[in-house]
């Protein structure tokens, strides 16, 4: 049975305006993209300047945030893990296509695999850490199954 607000499995009202947390999520995801480029630069011993950095970064920024719009990552509270995973998959795909067509840079398949793996790990990682911190502070949400178990028990 669905609650009156239309969301399955939660008693919290769904909002398309996620407030200040949305801005934090957008910024943290951006930081993950920057980290990917900086760590890639370091691991390959590249000495390019800011031009190189921006040339590598911008396709990922475009890909990530285009995918986030399509998956409604920052606009819907339902299925956040699936939305984030879909955003990584779609974002890396878009980024690789933009990279190869707009920057004339080669994009081997292994590059896409590494980008997907790293971005999946760090973007889901900070979300898991934030969720754990919220629960440890006692701010975890009440789910429908928790409420039903409390009433039944």
Short mmCIF file of C-alpha atoms in Angstrom, two decimals:
data_model
loop_
_atom_site.label_atom_id
_atom_site.label_comp_id
_atom_site.label_asym_id
_atom_site.label_seq_id
_atom_site.Cartn_x
_atom_site.Cartn_y
_atom_site.Cartn_z
CA UNK A 1 0.00 0.00 0.00
CA UNK A 2 1.28 3.43 -0.89
CA UNK A 3 1.20 6.27 1.62
CA UNK A 4 -0.97 9.27 0.78
CA UNK A 5 2.03 11.25 -0.44
CA UNK A 6 2.66 8.74 -3.24
CA UNK A 7 6.05 7.47 -2.09
CA UNK A 8 6.55 3.84 -1.33
CA UNK A 9 8.43 2.95 1.85
CA UNK A 10 8.68 6.32 3.55
CA UNK A 11 6.63 8.60 5.72
CA UNK A 12 8.57 11.72 4.79
CA UNK A 13 6.88 13.96 2.24
CA UNK A 14 8.54 14.04 -1.16
CA UNK A 15 9.80 17.41 -2.23
CA UNK A 16 11.27 18.55 -5.49
CA UNK A 17 13.08 21.30 -3.58
CA UNK A 18 15.76 19.59 -1.55
CA UNK A 19 17.00 22.84 0.03
CA UNK A 20 20.60 23.64 0.96
CA UNK A 21 21.58 19.96 0.86
CA UNK A 22 21.14 20.04 -2.90
CA UNK A 23 23.82 22.70 -3.25
CA UNK A 24 26.15 20.68 -1.06
CA UNK A 25 25.55 17.55 -3.16
CA UNK A 26 26.19 19.45 -6.39
CA UNK A 27 29.43 20.85 -4.96
CA UNK A 28 30.63 17.50 -3.58
CA UNK A 29 29.96 15.78 -6.89
CA UNK A 30 31.91 18.57 -8.62
CA UNK A 31 34.76 18.00 -6.16
CA UNK A 32 34.73 14.30 -7.12
CA UNK A 33 35.11 15.25 -10.79
CA UNK A 34 38.01 17.59 -9.96
CA UNK A 35 39.64 14.85 -7.85
CA UNK A 36 39.35 12.40 -10.75
CA UNK A 37 41.17 14.77 -13.10
CA UNK A 38 43.84 15.75 -10.54
CA UNK A 39 44.54 12.15 -9.52
CA UNK A 40 44.69 11.08 -13.17
CA UNK A 41 47.15 13.85 -13.85
CA UNK A 42 49.32 12.78 -10.93
CA UNK A 43 49.20 9.06 -11.70
CA UNK A 44 50.26 9.65 -15.31
CA UNK A 45 52.96 12.17 -14.44
CA UNK A 46 51.44 14.87 -16.62
CA UNK A 47 52.69 18.41 -16.20
CA UNK A 48 50.01 20.30 -18.12
CA UNK A 49 48.86 23.61 -16.75
CA UNK A 50 45.38 24.99 -16.24
CA UNK A 51 44.59 24.64 -19.95
CA UNK A 52 45.19 20.90 -19.77
CA UNK A 53 43.18 20.64 -16.55
CA UNK A 54 40.16 22.43 -18.01
CA UNK A 55 40.40 20.50 -21.28
CA UNK A 56 40.13 17.22 -19.37
CA UNK A 57 37.61 18.45 -16.79
CA UNK A 58 34.93 20.17 -18.85
CA UNK A 59 33.62 17.08 -20.69
CA UNK A 60 33.10 15.41 -17.32
CA UNK A 61 31.33 18.43 -15.91
CA UNK A 62 29.03 18.58 -18.94
CA UNK A 63 28.46 14.81 -18.89
CA UNK A 64 27.83 14.59 -15.14
CA UNK A 65 25.41 17.48 -14.81
CA UNK A 66 23.55 16.60 -18.03
CA UNK A 67 23.10 13.08 -16.68
CA UNK A 68 22.07 14.46 -13.27
CA UNK A 69 19.34 16.48 -14.98
CA UNK A 70 18.13 13.43 -16.89
CA UNK A 71 18.12 11.16 -13.83
CA UNK A 72 16.79 13.94 -11.58
CA UNK A 73 19.58 13.16 -9.15
CA UNK A 74 19.24 16.44 -7.28
CA UNK A 75 15.48 16.83 -7.66
CA UNK A 76 13.96 13.58 -6.40
CA UNK A 77 14.41 11.89 -3.05
CA UNK A 78 13.28 8.47 -4.27
CA UNK A 79 15.86 5.82 -5.13
CA UNK A 80 18.94 7.99 -4.50
CA UNK A 81 21.42 5.12 -4.91
CA UNK A 82 19.97 4.06 -8.25
CA UNK A 83 19.81 7.66 -9.43
CA UNK A 84 23.46 8.24 -8.46
CA UNK A 85 24.59 5.01 -10.14
CA UNK A 86 22.65 5.86 -13.31
CA UNK A 87 24.14 9.37 -13.24
CA UNK A 88 27.66 7.93 -13.08
CA UNK A 89 27.03 5.51 -15.95
CA UNK A 90 25.30 8.05 -18.17
CA UNK A 91 27.61 10.91 -17.15
CA UNK A 92 30.79 9.00 -17.98
CA UNK A 93 29.30 7.89 -21.29
CA UNK A 94 28.37 11.45 -22.22
CA UNK A 95 31.76 12.73 -21.03
CA UNK A 96 33.66 10.19 -23.13
CA UNK A 97 31.57 11.02 -26.21
CA UNK A 98 32.09 14.76 -25.69
CA UNK A 99 35.78 14.21 -25.01
CA UNK A 100 36.35 12.28 -28.25
CA UNK A 101 34.21 14.54 -30.46
CA UNK A 102 34.85 18.02 -29.07
CA UNK A 103 38.43 17.82 -27.81
CA UNK A 104 39.92 15.38 -30.33
CA UNK A 105 41.45 13.44 -27.42
CA UNK A 106 41.61 9.68 -27.64
CA UNK A 107 39.37 7.89 -25.20
CA UNK A 108 40.31 4.22 -24.75
CA UNK A 109 37.70 1.93 -23.25
CA UNK A 110 39.88 1.44 -20.17
CA UNK A 111 39.69 5.21 -19.56
CA UNK A 112 35.89 4.96 -19.39
CA UNK A 113 36.09 1.96 -17.08
CA UNK A 114 38.50 3.76 -14.73
CA UNK A 115 36.37 6.92 -14.80
CA UNK A 116 33.20 4.92 -14.07
CA UNK A 117 34.84 2.96 -11.25
CA UNK A 118 36.43 5.97 -9.58
CA UNK A 119 33.39 8.22 -9.86
CA UNK A 120 31.05 5.48 -8.68
CA UNK A 121 33.25 4.84 -5.67
CA UNK A 122 33.67 8.46 -4.61
CA UNK A 123 30.18 9.77 -5.38
CA UNK A 124 28.44 6.86 -3.69
CA UNK A 125 31.13 6.90 -0.99
CA UNK A 126 30.48 10.45 0.16
CA UNK A 127 26.73 9.79 0.07
CA UNK A 128 27.15 6.67 2.23
CA UNK A 129 29.37 8.59 4.68
CA UNK A 130 26.82 11.42 4.88
CA UNK A 131 23.99 8.97 5.46
CA UNK A 132 25.94 7.19 8.19
CA UNK A 133 26.78 10.50 9.86
CA UNK A 134 23.12 11.53 9.75
CA UNK A 135 22.04 8.24 11.32
CA UNK A 136 24.71 8.47 14.01
CA UNK A 137 23.45 11.95 14.89
CA UNK A 138 19.97 10.50 15.18
CA UNK A 139 18.65 12.21 12.08
CA UNK A 140 17.86 9.07 10.11
CA UNK A 141 14.46 9.08 8.47
CA UNK A 142 11.54 6.99 9.60
CA UNK A 143 10.54 4.46 6.99
CA UNK A 144 7.11 2.93 6.62
CA UNK A 145 8.49 -0.50 7.51
CA UNK A 146 10.03 0.88 10.72
CA UNK A 147 6.75 2.55 11.71
CA UNK A 148 4.75 -0.61 11.01
CA UNK A 149 7.17 -2.75 13.02
CA UNK A 150 6.91 -0.31 15.94
CA UNK A 151 3.12 -0.43 15.91
CA UNK A 152 3.04 -4.22 15.55
CA UNK A 153 5.71 -4.90 18.18
#
